Short mmCIF file of C-alpha atoms in Angstrom, two decimals:
data_model
loop_
_atom_site.label_atom_id
_atom_site.label_comp_id
_atom_site.label_asym_id
_atom_site.label_seq_id
_atom_site.Cartn_x
_atom_site.Cartn_y
_atom_site.Cartn_z
CA MET A 1 123.71 132.32 138.71
CA SER A 2 125.08 135.00 136.28
CA PHE A 3 122.87 136.01 133.42
CA GLU A 4 125.88 135.99 131.33
CA ILE A 5 125.90 132.56 130.47
CA LEU A 6 122.57 133.69 128.29
CA SER A 7 124.60 135.74 126.06
CA PHE A 8 126.56 132.87 124.55
CA SER A 9 125.53 131.83 121.17
CA PHE A 10 126.16 127.90 121.91
CA MET A 11 124.04 128.63 124.89
CA HIS A 12 121.07 130.10 122.44
CA ARG A 13 121.62 127.25 120.16
CA ALA A 14 121.51 124.72 123.17
CA LEU A 15 118.10 126.04 124.41
CA ILE A 16 116.44 126.48 121.36
CA SER A 17 116.98 123.04 120.22
CA GLY A 18 116.31 121.75 123.65
CA VAL A 19 113.03 123.52 123.57
CA ALA A 20 112.25 122.16 120.09
CA ILE A 21 113.31 118.49 121.39
CA ALA A 22 111.24 118.72 124.40
CA ILE A 23 107.71 119.53 122.71
CA LEU A 24 108.59 117.08 119.86
CA CYS A 25 109.36 114.21 122.38
CA SER A 26 106.25 115.15 124.60
CA VAL A 27 103.99 114.80 121.84
CA ILE A 28 105.38 111.98 119.90
CA GLY A 29 105.89 110.21 123.44
CA LEU A 30 102.37 110.79 124.62
CA PHE A 31 101.02 108.38 121.57
CA LEU A 32 103.66 105.74 122.55
CA VAL A 33 102.88 105.92 126.15
CA LEU A 34 98.85 105.42 125.40
CA ARG A 35 99.98 102.92 122.67
CA ARG A 36 101.83 100.94 125.37
CA TYR A 37 104.79 101.23 123.64
CA SER A 38 106.66 103.30 126.08
CA LEU A 39 110.02 101.46 125.59
CA PHE A 40 109.61 101.94 121.88
CA GLY A 41 111.82 105.13 122.14
CA ASP A 42 114.42 103.42 123.88
CA ALA A 43 114.65 100.50 121.33
CA ILE A 44 114.78 102.55 118.35
CA ALA A 45 117.80 104.87 120.10
CA HIS A 46 119.63 101.70 120.67
CA SER A 47 119.54 100.33 117.31
CA SER A 48 120.48 103.66 116.10
CA PHE A 49 123.55 103.03 118.24
CA GLY A 50 124.45 100.60 115.63
CA GLY A 51 123.94 103.30 113.09
CA ILE A 52 126.19 105.70 114.66
CA ALA A 53 128.95 103.21 114.90
CA LEU A 54 128.43 102.54 111.13
CA GLY A 55 128.49 105.91 110.28
CA LEU A 56 131.79 106.51 112.46
CA LEU A 57 133.41 103.50 110.79
CA ALA A 58 132.38 104.72 107.27
CA GLY A 59 133.33 108.30 107.69
CA VAL A 60 129.89 109.51 107.34
CA TYR A 61 128.26 112.05 109.48
CA PRO A 62 127.18 109.63 111.96
CA LEU A 63 123.36 110.95 112.82
CA TRP A 64 122.76 110.39 109.08
CA THR A 65 123.53 106.85 109.06
CA ALA A 66 121.68 106.72 112.62
CA TYR A 67 118.56 107.96 111.20
CA GLY A 68 118.70 105.29 108.15
CA VAL A 69 119.38 102.43 110.59
CA SER A 70 116.76 103.56 113.06
CA LEU A 71 113.78 104.09 110.67
CA VAL A 72 114.43 100.94 108.61
CA SER A 73 114.92 98.86 111.86
CA ALA A 74 111.45 100.68 113.36
CA LEU A 75 109.59 99.51 110.33
CA ILE A 76 111.07 96.17 110.02
CA ILE A 77 109.96 95.66 113.67
CA THR A 78 106.13 96.68 113.27
CA ARG A 79 106.04 94.74 109.95
CA VAL A 80 107.51 91.40 112.24
CA LYS A 81 105.42 92.53 115.12
CA GLU A 82 102.14 92.33 112.98
CA LYS A 83 102.94 89.69 110.63
CA PHE A 84 104.37 87.00 113.41
CA ASN A 85 101.98 88.35 116.01
CA ILE A 86 105.10 89.03 118.56
CA SER A 87 103.77 91.24 121.66
CA GLY A 88 105.30 94.53 121.74
CA ASP A 89 107.58 94.39 124.61
CA ALA A 90 109.05 91.13 123.16
CA SER A 91 109.53 92.95 119.52
CA VAL A 92 111.05 96.06 121.51
CA ALA A 93 113.69 93.67 123.15
CA VAL A 94 114.54 92.40 120.14
CA LEU A 95 115.15 95.59 118.49
CA LEU A 96 117.14 96.89 121.70
CA SER A 97 119.70 94.27 122.11
CA SER A 98 120.26 94.25 118.02
CA GLY A 99 120.87 97.63 117.62
CA ILE A 100 123.82 97.39 120.76
CA ALA A 101 125.05 94.24 119.61
CA VAL A 102 125.89 95.64 115.86
CA GLY A 103 127.27 98.93 117.25
CA LEU A 104 129.70 96.61 119.45
CA VAL A 105 130.89 94.85 116.83
CA ILE A 106 131.52 97.44 114.28
CA ILE A 107 133.29 99.33 117.21
CA GLY A 108 135.61 96.47 118.04
CA ILE A 109 136.30 95.58 114.05
CA SER A 110 137.33 99.47 113.94
CA GLY A 111 139.63 99.17 116.64
CA GLY A 112 137.05 101.75 119.00
CA PHE A 113 136.47 105.23 118.79
CA THR A 114 135.15 105.78 122.19
CA ILE A 115 135.42 109.46 122.38
CA ASP A 116 132.78 110.31 119.72
CA ILE A 117 130.61 107.30 120.93
CA PHE A 118 130.59 108.67 124.62
CA SER A 119 129.05 111.93 123.12
CA PHE A 120 126.33 109.76 121.32
CA LEU A 121 125.47 107.74 124.41
CA PHE A 122 125.09 110.54 126.79
CA GLY A 123 124.18 113.47 124.56
CA SER A 124 126.25 116.77 123.96
CA ILE A 125 123.46 119.29 123.65
CA LEU A 126 126.11 122.51 124.43
CA LEU A 127 127.98 121.23 120.85
CA VAL A 128 125.03 121.74 118.77
CA SER A 129 125.88 123.47 115.55
CA VAL A 130 124.00 126.06 113.58
CA ASN A 131 123.26 123.28 110.99
CA ASP A 132 121.98 121.00 113.78
CA THR A 133 119.97 123.56 115.29
CA ILE A 134 118.21 124.34 111.67
CA LEU A 135 117.92 120.27 111.41
CA ILE A 136 116.39 120.24 114.57
CA LEU A 137 113.83 122.99 114.05
CA SER A 138 112.78 122.00 110.72
CA LEU A 139 112.14 118.57 111.98
CA THR A 140 109.99 119.62 114.59
CA GLY A 141 108.31 121.97 112.36
CA ILE A 142 107.37 119.13 110.19
CA ILE A 143 106.60 116.59 112.48
CA LEU A 144 103.88 119.00 114.53
CA ILE A 145 102.27 119.86 111.46
CA VAL A 146 101.60 116.42 110.72
CA VAL A 147 100.65 115.66 114.08
CA LEU A 148 98.00 118.62 113.71
CA VAL A 149 96.88 118.18 110.53
CA LEU A 150 96.14 114.11 111.27
CA TYR A 151 95.27 114.69 114.98
CA ARG A 152 91.64 113.05 114.63
CA GLN A 153 93.05 109.80 113.04
CA LEU A 154 96.26 109.37 115.63
CA LEU A 155 93.99 109.95 118.57
CA TYR A 156 91.56 107.54 117.46
CA SER A 157 93.40 104.74 116.22
CA THR A 158 95.52 105.28 119.46
CA PHE A 159 92.02 104.94 121.73
CA ASN A 160 90.89 102.14 120.07
CA GLU A 161 92.08 100.54 116.91
CA GLU A 162 89.03 98.35 116.03
CA GLN A 163 86.92 101.37 116.06
CA ALA A 164 88.74 103.58 114.20
CA LYS A 165 88.69 100.97 111.36
CA VAL A 166 84.88 101.15 111.56
CA SER A 167 85.18 104.84 111.33
CA GLY A 168 87.10 104.58 108.20
CA ILE A 169 90.55 105.61 109.32
CA PRO A 170 93.43 103.39 107.82
CA VAL A 171 94.99 102.32 111.27
CA GLU A 172 97.88 100.34 109.63
CA LYS A 173 99.02 103.24 107.87
CA ILE A 174 98.25 105.53 111.05
CA ASN A 175 100.62 102.91 113.19
CA TYR A 176 103.53 103.28 110.62
CA LEU A 177 103.43 106.75 110.38
CA ILE A 178 103.47 107.06 114.04
CA VAL A 179 106.54 104.52 114.05
CA PHE A 180 108.40 106.40 111.42
CA MET A 181 107.90 110.02 113.41
CA ALA A 182 109.11 108.39 116.64
CA GLY A 183 112.18 107.05 114.73
CA LEU A 184 112.92 110.86 113.34
CA THR A 185 112.32 112.06 116.79
CA VAL A 186 114.58 109.85 118.66
CA VAL A 187 117.68 110.15 116.24
CA THR A 188 116.94 114.01 116.14
CA SER A 189 116.89 114.07 120.02
CA ILE A 190 119.94 111.92 120.58
CA GLN A 191 122.16 115.41 120.87
CA LEU A 192 120.06 116.55 123.86
CA VAL A 193 120.11 113.35 126.13
CA GLY A 194 121.91 110.85 124.46
CA VAL A 195 120.89 107.19 123.25
CA LEU A 196 120.85 105.98 126.87
CA LEU A 197 118.30 108.46 128.49
CA ILE A 198 115.84 109.06 125.50
CA SER A 199 113.00 107.25 126.40
CA ALA A 200 113.12 109.54 129.77
CA LEU A 201 111.96 112.44 127.54
CA PHE A 202 109.16 110.34 125.75
CA VAL A 203 107.77 108.76 128.97
CA ILE A 204 108.40 110.87 131.91
CA PRO A 205 106.69 114.29 131.25
CA ASN A 206 103.55 112.06 129.70
CA VAL A 207 103.11 109.91 133.01
CA THR A 208 103.15 113.07 134.86
CA ALA A 209 100.87 114.87 133.01
CA ILE A 210 98.29 112.17 132.42
CA MET A 211 97.86 112.01 136.53
CA TYR A 212 96.40 115.72 136.34
CA GLY A 213 93.02 113.84 135.13
CA LYS A 214 92.82 116.46 132.23
CA GLY A 215 91.60 115.87 128.67
CA PHE A 216 93.85 115.09 125.43
CA LYS A 217 94.71 118.82 124.47
CA GLN A 218 95.60 119.76 128.06
CA THR A 219 97.19 116.56 128.79
CA ALA A 220 99.84 117.16 125.72
CA ILE A 221 100.22 120.75 126.89
CA LEU A 222 101.07 120.03 130.43
CA SER A 223 103.26 117.24 129.32
CA ILE A 224 105.11 120.03 127.00
CA SER A 225 105.53 122.29 129.78
CA PHE A 226 107.05 119.67 132.18
CA SER A 227 109.56 118.73 129.75
CA ILE A 228 110.28 122.39 128.63
CA PHE A 229 110.76 123.56 132.29
CA SER A 230 113.07 120.23 132.80
CA VAL A 231 115.54 120.88 129.62
CA VAL A 232 115.96 124.47 129.82
CA THR A 233 116.55 124.39 133.82
CA GLY A 234 118.55 121.29 133.36
CA ILE A 235 120.71 122.97 130.66
CA LEU A 236 121.32 126.06 132.66
CA ILE A 237 121.97 124.20 136.10
CA SER A 238 124.38 121.68 134.42
CA TYR A 239 126.26 124.73 132.73
CA VAL A 240 126.66 126.49 135.96
CA PHE A 241 127.70 123.70 138.25
CA ASP A 242 129.52 121.66 135.52
CA ILE A 243 127.69 118.61 135.40
CA THR A 244 125.98 116.70 132.70
CA PRO A 245 123.18 117.97 130.97
CA ALA A 246 121.35 114.94 130.20
CA GLY A 247 121.58 113.62 133.71
CA THR A 248 120.23 116.67 135.23
CA ILE A 249 117.45 117.00 132.64
CA VAL A 250 116.07 113.32 133.38
CA LEU A 251 116.49 114.26 137.02
CA LEU A 252 114.50 117.16 136.95
CA SER A 253 111.51 115.53 135.03
CA ILE A 254 111.65 112.76 137.69
CA GLY A 255 111.46 115.39 140.27
CA LEU A 256 108.34 116.54 138.85
CA PHE A 257 107.09 113.19 138.36
CA ALA A 258 107.76 112.62 142.13
CA GLY A 259 106.25 115.79 143.08
CA THR A 260 102.89 115.08 141.40
CA MET A 261 102.91 111.47 142.71
CA GLY A 262 103.26 113.49 146.30
CA ILE A 263 100.33 115.82 145.45
CA LYS A 264 98.38 112.89 144.11
CA SER A 265 98.60 110.89 146.83
CA MET A 266 97.59 113.87 149.15
CA GLY A 267 94.09 113.72 147.56
CA LEU A 268 94.95 117.25 145.71
CA LEU A 269 94.33 115.72 142.02
CA SER A 270 91.18 114.39 140.61
CA LYS A 271 90.42 110.63 140.73
CA ASN A 272 92.33 109.88 137.92
CA MET B 1 64.24 99.59 100.28
CA ASN B 2 66.81 96.95 101.57
CA VAL B 3 69.86 98.71 103.29
CA VAL B 4 71.55 95.80 104.26
CA GLU B 5 71.38 92.58 102.04
CA ILE B 6 73.35 89.31 103.37
CA GLU B 7 73.48 86.19 101.16
CA HIS B 8 74.93 83.03 102.07
CA LEU B 9 77.53 84.25 104.53
CA THR B 10 79.47 81.73 105.89
CA VAL B 11 82.53 82.35 108.25
CA LYS B 12 85.00 79.70 109.01
CA TYR B 13 87.58 79.46 112.01
CA PRO B 14 90.35 76.88 112.08
CA ASP B 15 87.86 74.51 114.24
CA VAL B 16 84.42 75.35 113.96
CA LYS B 17 81.97 77.30 111.62
CA ALA B 18 81.40 80.41 113.15
CA LEU B 19 78.67 81.32 110.93
CA ASP B 20 77.16 78.86 108.46
CA ASP B 21 75.11 80.05 105.31
CA VAL B 22 73.31 83.01 106.60
CA SER B 23 71.08 85.04 104.74
CA PHE B 24 68.90 88.26 105.49
CA THR B 25 68.05 91.60 104.61
CA VAL B 26 67.22 94.85 106.66
CA LYS B 27 65.11 97.34 105.15
CA GLU B 28 65.09 101.27 105.70
CA GLY B 29 63.71 102.02 109.35
CA ASP B 30 63.75 98.55 110.39
CA PHE B 31 64.59 98.08 114.27
CA LEU B 32 66.24 94.39 114.03
CA GLY B 33 67.10 92.36 116.90
CA ILE B 34 69.47 89.59 116.63
CA ILE B 35 69.09 87.09 119.59
CA GLY B 36 71.21 84.29 120.08
CA PRO B 37 73.16 82.76 123.31
CA ASN B 38 76.70 83.36 123.71
CA GLY B 39 79.10 82.26 121.12
CA ALA B 40 76.21 82.24 118.62
CA GLY B 41 78.32 84.14 115.98
CA LYS B 42 76.64 87.75 116.84
CA SER B 43 79.78 89.31 117.15
CA THR B 44 81.64 87.60 114.58
CA LEU B 45 78.26 88.92 112.27
CA PHE B 46 79.02 92.37 112.95
CA ALA B 47 82.73 92.13 112.86
CA THR B 48 82.08 90.89 109.20
CA MET B 49 79.48 93.53 108.22
CA LEU B 50 81.82 96.35 109.74
CA GLY B 51 84.70 95.13 107.49
CA LEU B 52 87.07 94.02 110.15
CA ASN B 53 86.82 90.50 109.12
CA ASN B 54 87.75 89.74 105.08
CA LYS B 55 87.86 85.83 105.55
CA TYR B 56 84.51 85.22 104.53
CA ASP B 57 82.09 83.50 101.99
CA GLY B 58 79.18 84.88 100.56
CA ILE B 59 77.92 88.70 99.69
CA ILE B 60 77.45 91.54 102.25
CA LYS B 61 75.92 94.23 100.65
CA PHE B 62 75.14 97.90 102.13
CA PHE B 63 73.06 100.45 100.08
CA GLY B 64 72.94 97.79 97.17
CA GLN B 65 77.10 98.00 97.08
CA ASP B 66 79.23 94.64 97.69
CA ILE B 67 81.40 95.87 100.72
CA ARG B 68 84.54 94.01 99.37
CA LYS B 69 84.61 96.53 96.63
CA SER B 70 84.30 99.59 98.72
CA LYS B 71 84.35 100.94 102.40
CA ASP B 72 82.21 103.92 101.59
CA TYR B 73 79.29 102.19 103.40
CA LEU B 74 81.23 102.72 106.69
CA LYS B 75 80.22 106.52 106.75
CA GLU B 76 76.75 105.78 107.01
CA ILE B 77 77.17 103.30 110.27
CA GLY B 78 77.28 104.39 113.58
CA TYR B 79 78.77 101.55 115.67
CA VAL B 80 78.32 100.71 119.27
CA PRO B 81 80.80 98.24 120.57
CA GLN B 82 79.72 95.49 123.39
CA LYS B 83 82.32 96.65 125.79
CA PRO B 84 84.37 99.75 124.91
CA ILE B 85 87.75 98.97 125.77
CA PHE B 86 90.12 101.52 126.50
CA GLU B 87 93.00 102.29 129.28
CA LYS B 88 91.41 103.22 132.63
CA ASN B 89 93.57 106.52 132.64
CA PHE B 90 93.26 107.48 129.06
CA PRO B 91 93.44 111.30 129.25
CA ALA B 92 90.50 111.98 127.20
CA THR B 93 87.43 113.66 128.06
CA VAL B 94 83.80 113.06 126.98
CA ASN B 95 84.11 115.93 124.54
CA ASP B 96 87.45 114.24 122.99
CA ILE B 97 85.84 111.04 122.60
CA VAL B 98 82.52 112.19 120.76
CA ARG B 99 84.63 114.99 118.79
CA MET B 100 87.12 112.16 117.76
CA SER B 101 84.48 110.37 115.43
CA LEU B 102 83.55 113.85 113.98
CA ARG B 103 84.25 113.62 110.42
CA LYS B 104 83.65 117.51 109.16
CA GLU B 105 84.29 120.00 111.72
CA SER B 106 81.56 121.84 110.52
CA ASN B 107 79.07 119.44 112.41
CA GLU B 108 80.34 121.05 115.57
CA LYS B 109 76.98 122.13 116.68
CA LYS B 110 75.82 118.64 116.45
CA ILE B 111 78.08 117.64 119.25
CA ASP B 112 76.48 119.69 121.92
CA GLU B 113 72.91 118.74 120.57
CA ILE B 114 73.49 115.07 120.84
CA LEU B 115 75.10 115.47 124.23
CA GLN B 116 72.11 116.82 125.43
CA GLN B 117 69.51 114.67 123.67
CA LEU B 118 71.51 111.53 125.69
CA TRP B 119 71.59 113.34 128.94
CA ILE B 120 75.54 113.67 129.05
CA HIS B 121 76.09 117.19 128.75
CA GLU B 122 77.07 118.13 131.94
CA LEU B 123 79.69 115.36 131.52
CA SER B 124 81.34 116.69 128.52
CA ASN B 125 84.61 117.61 130.66
CA ARG B 126 84.99 114.53 132.49
CA ARG B 127 87.29 111.95 131.84
CA ILE B 128 85.89 108.79 130.47
CA GLY B 129 87.48 106.55 133.05
CA GLU B 130 85.58 108.57 135.85
CA LEU B 131 82.00 107.54 134.01
CA SER B 132 79.38 104.83 135.33
CA GLY B 133 78.70 101.75 132.73
CA GLY B 134 75.35 103.79 131.78
CA GLN B 135 77.02 106.90 130.92
CA LEU B 136 79.82 105.39 129.18
CA GLN B 137 77.54 103.59 127.08
CA ARG B 138 75.50 106.94 126.20
CA VAL B 139 79.07 108.50 125.47
CA PHE B 140 79.51 105.77 122.73
CA ILE B 141 76.13 106.13 121.04
CA ALA B 142 76.76 109.78 121.08
CA LYS B 143 80.12 109.11 119.35
CA ALA B 144 78.36 106.68 116.98
CA LEU B 145 75.78 109.34 116.42
CA VAL B 146 77.62 112.31 115.45
CA ASN B 147 78.20 111.89 111.84
CA ASN B 148 74.21 111.40 111.31
CA PRO B 149 74.62 107.82 110.30
CA LYS B 150 71.85 106.00 108.35
CA ILE B 151 72.23 102.96 110.13
CA LEU B 152 73.22 102.27 113.92
CA ILE B 153 74.57 98.84 114.80
CA LEU B 154 74.80 97.99 118.78
CA ASP B 155 76.69 94.80 120.14
CA GLU B 156 74.96 93.80 123.18
CA PRO B 157 74.63 97.32 124.59
CA VAL B 158 72.87 96.53 127.83
CA THR B 159 75.79 94.22 129.44
CA GLY B 160 76.37 95.36 133.08
CA ILE B 161 74.33 98.50 133.18
CA ASP B 162 71.76 99.07 135.87
CA GLN B 163 67.96 98.82 135.15
CA GLN B 164 67.26 102.71 135.22
CA ASN B 165 69.93 103.38 132.72
CA ILE B 166 68.77 100.56 130.53
CA ASP B 167 65.06 102.41 130.66
CA LEU B 168 66.71 105.66 129.42
CA PHE B 169 68.96 103.96 126.73
CA PHE B 170 65.48 102.12 125.30
CA SER B 171 63.37 105.39 125.17
CA ILE B 172 66.56 106.85 123.21
CA LEU B 173 66.85 104.07 120.77
CA ARG B 174 62.97 104.26 120.29
CA GLU B 175 63.20 107.75 119.74
CA LEU B 176 66.05 107.57 117.28
CA ASN B 177 64.25 104.82 115.32
CA SER B 178 60.97 106.46 115.06
CA LYS B 179 61.67 110.05 115.07
CA GLN B 180 64.97 110.20 113.40
CA LYS B 181 64.17 107.15 111.29
CA ILE B 182 67.61 105.53 111.57
CA THR B 183 67.79 101.90 111.14
CA ILE B 184 68.70 99.88 114.19
CA ILE B 185 70.44 96.46 114.06
CA TRP B 186 71.04 95.29 117.53
CA SER B 187 72.29 92.15 118.97
CA SER B 188 71.23 91.11 122.39
CA HIS B 189 70.49 87.70 124.23
CA ASP B 190 67.93 89.54 126.56
CA LEU B 191 64.34 88.53 124.74
CA ASP B 192 62.17 90.55 126.64
CA ALA B 193 63.93 93.89 125.48
CA VAL B 194 64.09 92.55 122.09
CA ASN B 195 60.16 92.02 122.50
CA GLN B 196 59.69 95.53 123.63
CA LEU B 197 61.68 97.13 120.92
CA ALA B 198 62.30 95.64 117.80
CA ASN B 199 60.33 95.22 114.90
CA HIS B 200 62.11 92.60 112.95
CA VAL B 201 63.98 89.24 114.83
CA ALA B 202 66.31 87.23 113.54
CA CYS B 203 67.46 84.20 115.54
CA LEU B 204 71.19 83.19 115.35
CA ASN B 205 72.99 80.21 116.38
CA ARG B 206 75.73 80.03 113.78
CA THR B 207 72.88 79.13 111.35
CA LEU B 208 70.02 81.58 110.83
CA PHE B 209 66.82 79.40 112.44
CA PHE B 210 64.65 82.39 112.35
CA HIS B 211 64.32 85.87 110.52
CA GLY B 212 60.98 87.71 110.21
CA GLU B 213 58.56 90.05 112.09
CA SER B 214 59.09 90.28 115.76
CA ASP B 215 55.54 89.63 116.43
CA ASP B 216 55.63 86.23 114.33
CA PHE B 217 58.34 85.41 116.36
CA PHE B 218 56.97 85.74 119.85
CA ASP B 219 53.60 84.26 118.85
CA ASN B 220 55.39 81.23 118.20
CA ASP B 221 55.67 79.29 121.55
CA GLU B 222 57.72 76.66 120.18
CA LEU B 223 60.42 79.12 118.81
CA VAL B 224 60.42 81.32 121.86
CA LYS B 225 60.80 78.03 124.07
CA GLN B 226 63.68 76.45 121.79
CA TYR B 227 65.44 79.97 121.88
CA SER B 228 65.17 80.38 125.88
CA GLU B 229 66.41 76.51 126.05
CA ALA B 230 69.28 77.31 124.23
CA SER B 231 69.68 80.58 125.93
CA MET B 232 69.52 78.96 129.57
CA GLN B 233 72.00 76.23 128.61
CA GLU B 234 74.11 78.30 127.84
CA HIS B 235 73.91 80.73 131.18
CA MET B 236 74.35 77.13 133.40
CA HIS B 237 77.27 76.56 131.14
CA HIS B 238 78.89 80.04 132.16
CA HIS B 239 77.79 79.73 135.90
#
C-alpha cells in the first residue's frame, strides 16, 4: 500500500470526518446499547431515509431534511413509547418501517432518483466536502461537550432510572436528550456508512468493548479505539482495493468482535 | 424534631387500596423498622415518600416541607432499594457506581472513607456484576451515604444475603444511627432483626395497625402474635 493516498485532500477529509464519527457513534452508542436501545440508531437512520427522499424531491440539501425528519420522529416515538407504554423494540420497528415507507412513496411520486439515494443508503465518505467536514467536527465537538458535562446524569439514568429519579436527576429530560443526540449523530454519520449500516457503528464496538470487563470510562475508551481502528483501516483498505468503505469498516468491526469472543472463550478475559 | 410527617396517606390502585389512611411521624435520630408481610404496601409507601408516585391522597412532609411543593428533600436522603436491578454485564465498577451518586466533586475524599467503612475498599475496581449479594448491598449503601444524607431509607435490605454479611450489615447500620446520627427508616419482614436494631416500630398491612416504641410492640404478645400469623400465612402462601 502506497503512502501516496495520504497526500490527497479528499482522503484527509474522509479520515478526519471518519475519526470524528467513530468517536461520536461509540459514545452515544454505549448509552443506547446499555439502555437496550441498540436498534434505535437503525430506526432513526431508516426514518432519515424518508427525510432524504423529501429533500431530493424538494431540491433542498437532503441531509438538512434528514436532520429534521429524524429528530422529529425520534422525539415522537419516545413520547409515544412513554405515553402508550409500547415496548422499546416495537416502537423501533414502527419507526423503522415508517421511514422507509415514506421514502419509497416519495421516490415513486418523483419518478425515482436512484443514484443520489444510493450514496445515502451506503455512504460516501470519500466524497465529503470541506463544509461537511466542518459540520461533522462541530457537531462532534458539541455533543461530546454535552456528554462530558452531563456525564453523571447520563450514566446514572442509564444504570437505573428509578434510583436516578430518587437522586433528583431529571430522568425524562435526560432520556429526551439522549434520543436527540442519537438523532443528530445518526444523520451526521450517514455520510460514512449510509443508512443501512449505521447501527453497526453504534453497537458493534460497544458490545466488543463491554466484553473486556472494565469500568465505564475504560469501556468507552476501548470502544472508541476499536471504532477508530475499523474506520481508518476500512477507509484505507477500501481505497487501495477499490471496494466499498462502508462494508469494509463494518466487516473490520465484526472481525474485532469475533476476535474478542475468541479471546474470551479461551478464558483470557475476566468473567464478565 | 420531626424529620418525616405522614398524614392520612392513601394510595389507590385500580382494584385495591395499597395504603389506607396511614399516618405516622419519624423523629430525628430514630431507627424506625417498618414491618409487614409481602404485599403490605411497604414498597408503595417508600415509592410515594421518595416522589416516585404522585398519585396519592394525604400529606407527606420531610423536614416540615410538603414534598408536592419541592423535591429538595431528596438531597438529604440516601435510598437503598430492595434488590438493585441492573444488567449483569453493565460496564461499571464499584467506584463508578458510588461516584455516580456524588453531587459535589469536592466530596471525592468521602468515597474512599465510605468504601473503607463498609469493607469494600479492595473491591473498588471490580465490576458490579462480579460481586456477591452481600458485597453488592454494601456498595448500594455506600452509594446512598456518599452525599452525607440525614435520612437513610432501606427497603427489605437483607433478602437473599448470608448470615455473616447480615451481621456485618447490622453493625454498620447501628454505627450509622448511633455515631453518625443518621435517621434510619427500614422495611423488613424479619421481626428478630427489627427487635435487635430499631427503637421504633410501625406495623403496616395496607393500614397502620401499630406505631410506637419498639419495646411497646415486642412486650405486647397479642400484637407480635398477630403479626407473626399474618407473616406466616403470607409465607405459606408463597411456598
